[in-house]
């Protein structure tokens, strides 16, 4: 069964004759008669019964019509959607970051983007937060905001990166903590400190990757929490 057969069944049921259906589909009556014979022969059941000059659907024909309406309607919707998928006009933008704190300021940017492109549906893919690069490469994500991409040769061929800004790494501590009296913090200053971090592996945290590990420093105690509010 092909799309042309579904169009035939729908048009013939609506118009009541192959001649009228042919005018609607811009085909001759003989062409539609041949198509109808094809499908009835293939399944061995009549789809229409002729009462006078009018064509009436059989039970089998009603079943085909039921599916034809759904399928043809979806094809029409898909056709409209694809025509609207010109760059920036309409579509879905899937975005994520590798740091939960980014979501606090990301919403403002998305609001601005929506003002410029109101027909683009934006989806924040929170489950990609810990592995945004993996989701990008698997086609499950369109944009990832990361602190350091470090793309390999294969990834550089498949992805495009753009530097957005420089993010300064700072220490947030109680005003009574000894570190607040320092103008600059060294990795060794954390040897006797309790460090509150997010619940991800240390190799995913910038403070370890770029600050503590190169200096061979491990804080006295590490407590990991899921929420920024809980850490602060």
Tab-separated table of N, CA and C in Angstrom, residues 20-120:
chain	number	residue	atom	x	y	z
A	20	UNK	N	-15.065	12.432	-9.616
A	20	UNK	CA	-14.918	13.616	-8.763
A	20	UNK	C	-13.602	13.570	-7.994
A	21	UNK	N	-13.219	12.366	-7.552
A	21	UNK	CA	-11.950	12.214	-6.834
A	21	UNK	C	-10.785	12.550	-7.751
A	22	UNK	N	-10.905	12.172	-9.031
A	22	UNK	CA	-9.853	12.456	-10.001
A	22	UNK	C	-9.634	13.949	-10.177
A	23	UNK	N	-10.733	14.712	-10.195
A	23	UNK	CA	-10.613	16.165	-10.321
A	23	UNK	C	-9.889	16.754	-9.101
A	24	UNK	N	-10.160	16.180	-7.936
A	24	UNK	CA	-9.538	16.665	-6.705
A	24	UNK	C	-8.052	16.327	-6.665
A	25	UNK	N	-7.702	15.155	-7.202
A	25	UNK	CA	-6.310	14.699	-7.165
A	25	UNK	C	-5.557	15.006	-8.456
A	26	UNK	N	-6.250	15.625	-9.412
A	26	UNK	CA	-5.655	15.961	-10.714
A	26	UNK	C	-5.184	14.704	-11.451
A	27	UNK	N	-6.028	13.668	-11.398
A	27	UNK	CA	-5.768	12.417	-12.104
A	27	UNK	C	-7.020	12.015	-12.880
A	28	UNK	N	-6.836	11.196	-13.894
A	28	UNK	CA	-7.987	10.750	-14.678
A	28	UNK	C	-8.750	9.663	-13.931
A	29	UNK	N	-10.012	9.492	-14.325
A	29	UNK	CA	-10.843	8.456	-13.702
A	29	UNK	C	-10.257	7.077	-13.947
A	30	UNK	N	-9.708	6.864	-15.132
A	30	UNK	CA	-9.143	5.552	-15.462
A	30	UNK	C	-7.893	5.259	-14.627
A	31	UNK	N	-7.094	6.297	-14.344
A	31	UNK	CA	-5.885	6.112	-13.527
A	31	UNK	C	-6.264	5.707	-12.104
A	32	UNK	N	-7.297	6.355	-11.558
A	32	UNK	CA	-7.739	6.018	-10.202
A	32	UNK	C	-8.383	4.637	-10.165
A	33	UNK	N	-9.113	4.302	-11.211
A	33	UNK	CA	-9.737	2.981	-11.288
A	33	UNK	C	-8.668	1.890	-11.279
A	34	UNK	N	-7.569	2.153	-11.981
A	34	UNK	CA	-6.459	1.199	-12.025
A	34	UNK	C	-5.806	1.072	-10.650
A	35	UNK	N	-5.623	2.202	-9.955
A	35	UNK	CA	-5.025	2.175	-8.615
A	35	UNK	C	-5.906	1.409	-7.629
A	36	UNK	N	-7.214	1.640	-7.719
A	36	UNK	CA	-8.145	0.963	-6.821
A	36	UNK	C	-8.122	-0.546	-7.062
A	37	UNK	N	-8.062	-0.927	-8.323
A	37	UNK	CA	-8.009	-2.348	-8.657
A	37	UNK	C	-6.725	-2.975	-8.111
A	38	UNK	N	-5.622	-2.218	-8.161
A	38	UNK	CA	-4.331	-2.693	-7.642
A	38	UNK	C	-4.439	-3.092	-6.177
A	39	UNK	N	-4.970	-2.177	-5.379
A	39	UNK	CA	-4.997	-2.410	-3.935
A	39	UNK	C	-6.034	-3.457	-3.552
A	40	UNK	N	-7.167	-3.481	-4.242
A	40	UNK	CA	-8.185	-4.494	-3.941
A	40	UNK	C	-7.688	-5.885	-4.331
A	41	UNK	N	-6.930	-5.965	-5.412
A	41	UNK	CA	-6.364	-7.247	-5.840
A	41	UNK	C	-5.280	-7.707	-4.873
A	42	UNK	N	-4.470	-6.763	-4.405
A	42	UNK	CA	-3.372	-7.104	-3.496
A	42	UNK	C	-3.880	-7.714	-2.198
A	43	UNK	N	-4.973	-7.152	-1.653
A	43	UNK	CA	-5.480	-7.636	-0.365
A	43	UNK	C	-6.662	-8.595	-0.511
A	44	UNK	N	-7.185	-8.696	-1.715
A	44	UNK	CA	-8.264	-9.656	-1.950
A	44	UNK	C	-9.589	-9.272	-1.332
A	45	UNK	N	-9.792	-7.989	-1.068
A	45	UNK	CA	-11.065	-7.532	-0.493
A	45	UNK	C	-11.505	-6.253	-1.208
A	46	UNK	N	-12.816	-6.079	-1.405
A	46	UNK	CA	-13.300	-4.832	-2.008
A	46	UNK	C	-13.277	-3.716	-0.971
A	47	UNK	N	-12.906	-2.521	-1.392
A	47	UNK	CA	-12.867	-1.376	-0.485
A	47	UNK	C	-14.086	-0.474	-0.664
A	48	UNK	N	-14.740	-0.602	-1.806
A	48	UNK	CA	-15.952	0.172	-2.073
A	48	UNK	C	-17.024	-0.751	-2.637
A	49	UNK	N	-18.262	-0.411	-2.368
A	49	UNK	CA	-19.378	-1.029	-3.074
A	49	UNK	C	-20.117	0.092	-3.800
A	50	UNK	N	-20.561	-0.195	-4.991
A	50	UNK	CA	-21.187	0.833	-5.810
A	50	UNK	C	-22.700	0.713	-5.735
A	51	UNK	N	-23.310	1.756	-5.217
A	51	UNK	CA	-24.770	1.819	-5.118
A	51	UNK	C	-25.226	2.931	-6.050
A	52	UNK	N	-25.748	2.515	-7.198
A	52	UNK	CA	-26.089	3.490	-8.228
A	52	UNK	C	-24.808	4.103	-8.763
A	53	UNK	N	-24.731	5.409	-8.747
A	53	UNK	CA	-23.520	6.092	-9.207
A	53	UNK	C	-22.593	6.467	-8.046
A	54	UNK	N	-22.997	6.133	-6.829
A	54	UNK	CA	-22.225	6.537	-5.658
A	54	UNK	C	-21.389	5.384	-5.121
A	55	UNK	N	-20.159	5.702	-4.708
A	55	UNK	CA	-19.254	4.708	-4.136
A	55	UNK	C	-19.327	4.785	-2.612
A	56	UNK	N	-19.617	3.646	-1.981
A	56	UNK	CA	-19.735	3.573	-0.527
A	56	UNK	C	-18.643	2.654	0.010
A	57	UNK	N	-17.977	3.077	1.055
A	57	UNK	CA	-16.902	2.271	1.643
A	57	UNK	C	-17.441	0.983	2.252
A	58	UNK	N	-16.699	-0.101	2.054
A	58	UNK	CA	-16.999	-1.350	2.745
A	58	UNK	C	-16.354	-1.279	4.128
A	59	UNK	N	-16.525	-2.329	4.926
A	59	UNK	CA	-15.904	-2.352	6.249
A	59	UNK	C	-14.381	-2.279	6.119
A	60	UNK	N	-13.839	-2.986	5.126
A	60	UNK	CA	-12.391	-2.938	4.892
A	60	UNK	C	-11.967	-1.536	4.458
A	61	UNK	N	-12.799	-0.914	3.633
A	61	UNK	CA	-12.499	0.441	3.179
A	61	UNK	C	-12.510	1.441	4.318
A	62	UNK	N	-13.457	1.267	5.254
A	62	UNK	CA	-13.520	2.143	6.429
A	62	UNK	C	-12.238	2.029	7.252
A	63	UNK	N	-11.719	0.797	7.340
A	63	UNK	CA	-10.481	0.586	8.109
A	63	UNK	C	-9.310	1.313	7.452
A	64	UNK	N	-9.236	1.224	6.130
A	64	UNK	CA	-8.159	1.909	5.411
A	64	UNK	C	-8.307	3.423	5.547
A	65	UNK	N	-9.535	3.913	5.452
A	65	UNK	CA	-9.782	5.351	5.559
A	65	UNK	C	-9.361	5.882	6.923
A	66	UNK	N	-9.617	5.100	7.971
A	66	UNK	CA	-9.247	5.516	9.323
A	66	UNK	C	-7.746	5.776	9.420
A	67	UNK	N	-6.952	4.865	8.861
A	67	UNK	CA	-5.493	5.037	8.874
A	67	UNK	C	-5.060	6.138	7.914
A	68	UNK	N	-5.737	6.226	6.772
A	68	UNK	CA	-5.374	7.219	5.759
A	68	UNK	C	-5.479	8.640	6.311
A	69	UNK	N	-6.531	8.911	7.080
A	69	UNK	CA	-6.714	10.249	7.643
A	69	UNK	C	-5.558	10.616	8.563
A	70	UNK	N	-5.150	9.663	9.402
A	70	UNK	CA	-4.061	9.917	10.352
A	70	UNK	C	-2.738	10.114	9.620
A	71	UNK	N	-2.448	9.203	8.700
A	71	UNK	CA	-1.159	9.239	7.991
A	71	UNK	C	-1.039	10.479	7.114
A	72	UNK	N	-2.081	10.775	6.352
A	72	UNK	CA	-2.032	11.931	5.453
A	72	UNK	C	-1.984	13.243	6.232
A	73	UNK	N	-2.657	13.269	7.379
A	73	UNK	CA	-2.615	14.468	8.218
A	73	UNK	C	-1.205	14.695	8.755
A	74	UNK	N	-0.539	13.617	9.170
A	74	UNK	CA	0.832	13.729	9.669
A	74	UNK	C	1.788	14.158	8.560
A	75	UNK	N	1.560	13.665	7.357
A	75	UNK	CA	2.400	14.057	6.225
A	75	UNK	C	2.250	15.549	5.953
A	76	UNK	N	1.016	16.046	6.015
A	76	UNK	CA	0.772	17.475	5.794
A	76	UNK	C	1.457	18.318	6.871
A	77	UNK	N	1.357	17.865	8.129
A	77	UNK	CA	1.990	18.604	9.229
A	77	UNK	C	3.507	18.610	9.079
A	78	UNK	N	4.052	17.458	8.697
A	78	UNK	CA	5.502	17.355	8.507
A	78	UNK	C	5.963	18.263	7.375
A	79	UNK	N	5.179	18.317	6.321
A	79	UNK	CA	5.510	19.173	5.181
A	79	UNK	C	5.567	20.641	5.606
A	80	UNK	N	4.595	21.056	6.405
A	80	UNK	CA	4.561	22.443	6.890
A	80	UNK	C	5.752	22.721	7.804
A	81	UNK	N	6.035	21.780	8.717
A	81	UNK	CA	7.147	21.961	9.653
A	81	UNK	C	8.481	22.067	8.925
A	82	UNK	N	8.690	21.205	7.943
A	82	UNK	CA	9.956	21.223	7.209
A	82	UNK	C	10.137	22.521	6.430
A	83	UNK	N	9.049	23.047	5.899
A	83	UNK	CA	9.129	24.307	5.165
A	83	UNK	C	9.445	25.470	6.100
A	84	UNK	N	9.098	25.304	7.382
A	84	UNK	CA	9.364	26.365	8.363
A	84	UNK	C	10.723	26.226	9.033
A	85	UNK	N	11.468	25.181	8.664
A	85	UNK	CA	12.750	24.940	9.315
A	85	UNK	C	13.896	25.700	8.659
A	86	UNK	N	13.614	26.835	8.060
A	86	UNK	CA	14.695	27.652	7.518
A	86	UNK	C	15.495	28.195	8.692
A	87	UNK	N	16.817	28.463	8.519
A	87	UNK	CA	17.694	28.843	9.635
A	87	UNK	C	17.143	29.965	10.496
A	88	UNK	N	17.024	29.683	11.803
A	88	UNK	CA	16.635	30.705	12.761
A	88	UNK	C	15.155	30.991	12.840
A	89	UNK	N	14.357	30.437	11.922
A	89	UNK	CA	12.936	30.768	11.903
A	89	UNK	C	12.122	29.918	12.870
A	90	UNK	N	12.319	28.614	12.796
A	90	UNK	CA	11.513	27.731	13.620
A	90	UNK	C	12.265	26.436	13.857
A	91	UNK	N	12.058	25.848	15.015
A	91	UNK	CA	12.725	24.592	15.323
A	91	UNK	C	12.881	24.421	16.815
A	92	UNK	N	13.754	23.507	17.208
A	92	UNK	CA	14.010	23.231	18.614
A	92	UNK	C	15.497	23.407	18.882
A	93	UNK	N	15.829	24.170	19.906
A	93	UNK	CA	17.219	24.372	20.306
A	93	UNK	C	17.429	23.685	21.650
A	94	UNK	N	18.232	22.621	21.639
A	94	UNK	CA	18.513	21.864	22.865
A	94	UNK	C	19.846	22.343	23.427
A	95	UNK	N	19.820	22.802	24.669
A	95	UNK	CA	21.010	23.417	25.255
A	95	UNK	C	21.268	22.885	26.659
A	96	UNK	N	22.544	22.837	27.034
A	96	UNK	CA	22.911	22.398	28.376
A	96	UNK	C	24.253	23.024	28.743
A	97	UNK	N	24.617	22.931	30.009
A	97	UNK	CA	25.924	23.391	30.471
A	97	UNK	C	26.541	22.264	31.293
A	98	UNK	N	27.823	22.374	31.591
A	98	UNK	CA	28.453	21.341	32.406
A	98	UNK	C	28.557	21.772	33.864
A	99	UNK	N	27.942	22.909	34.183
A	99	UNK	CA	27.993	23.419	35.554
A	99	UNK	C	26.606	23.900	35.960
A	100	UNK	N	26.106	23.401	37.076
A	100	UNK	CA	24.756	23.749	37.511
A	100	UNK	C	24.601	25.239	37.811
A	101	UNK	N	25.687	25.904	38.219
A	101	UNK	CA	25.585	27.330	38.532
A	101	UNK	C	25.261	28.159	37.298
A	102	UNK	N	25.594	27.640	36.118
A	102	UNK	CA	25.329	28.383	34.882
A	102	UNK	C	23.838	28.574	34.640
A	103	UNK	N	23.029	27.665	35.162
A	103	UNK	CA	21.594	27.761	34.924
A	103	UNK	C	20.990	29.002	35.568
A	104	UNK	N	21.690	29.579	36.550
A	104	UNK	CA	21.171	30.775	37.218
A	104	UNK	C	21.170	31.981	36.278
A	105	UNK	N	22.186	32.095	35.418
A	105	UNK	CA	22.230	33.224	34.487
A	105	UNK	C	21.801	32.847	33.069
A	106	UNK	N	21.720	31.549	32.797
A	106	UNK	CA	21.356	31.111	31.452
A	106	UNK	C	19.932	31.519	31.083
A	107	UNK	N	19.033	31.519	32.060
A	107	UNK	CA	17.632	31.840	31.778
A	107	UNK	C	17.472	33.239	31.191
A	108	UNK	N	18.305	34.192	31.639
A	108	UNK	CA	18.225	35.558	31.113
A	108	UNK	C	18.640	35.596	29.639
A	109	UNK	N	19.665	34.818	29.306
A	109	UNK	CA	20.112	34.773	27.916
A	109	UNK	C	19.062	34.122	27.022
A	110	UNK	N	18.434	33.075	27.538
A	110	UNK	CA	17.411	32.387	26.754
A	110	UNK	C	16.208	33.293	26.511
A	111	UNK	N	15.903	34.126	27.483
A	111	UNK	CA	14.791	35.068	27.329
A	111	UNK	C	15.098	36.055	26.208
A	112	UNK	N	16.343	36.522	26.162
A	112	UNK	CA	16.760	37.446	25.108
A	112	UNK	C	16.720	36.764	23.745
A	113	UNK	N	17.167	35.511	23.700
A	113	UNK	CA	17.161	34.749	22.444
A	113	UNK	C	15.727	34.551	21.955
A	114	UNK	N	14.834	34.249	22.899
A	114	UNK	CA	13.430	34.017	22.536
A	114	UNK	C	12.796	35.278	21.955
A	115	UNK	N	13.226	36.438	22.429
A	115	UNK	CA	12.705	37.696	21.899
A	115	UNK	C	13.085	37.859	20.431
A	116	UNK	N	14.305	37.430	20.087
A	116	UNK	CA	14.770	37.539	18.704
A	116	UNK	C	14.207	36.438	17.812
A	117	UNK	N	14.040	35.244	18.387
A	117	UNK	CA	13.554	34.100	17.606
A	117	UNK	C	12.373	33.449	18.338
A	118	UNK	N	11.212	34.089	18.314
A	118	UNK	CA	10.053	33.607	19.081
A	118	UNK	C	9.515	32.249	18.644
A	119	UNK	N	9.831	31.827	17.418
A	119	UNK	CA	9.307	30.551	16.925
A	119	UNK	C	10.235	29.372	17.193
A	120	UNK	N	11.353	29.646	17.861
A	120	UNK	CA	12.280	28.569	18.204
A	120	UNK	C	11.979	28.091	19.626
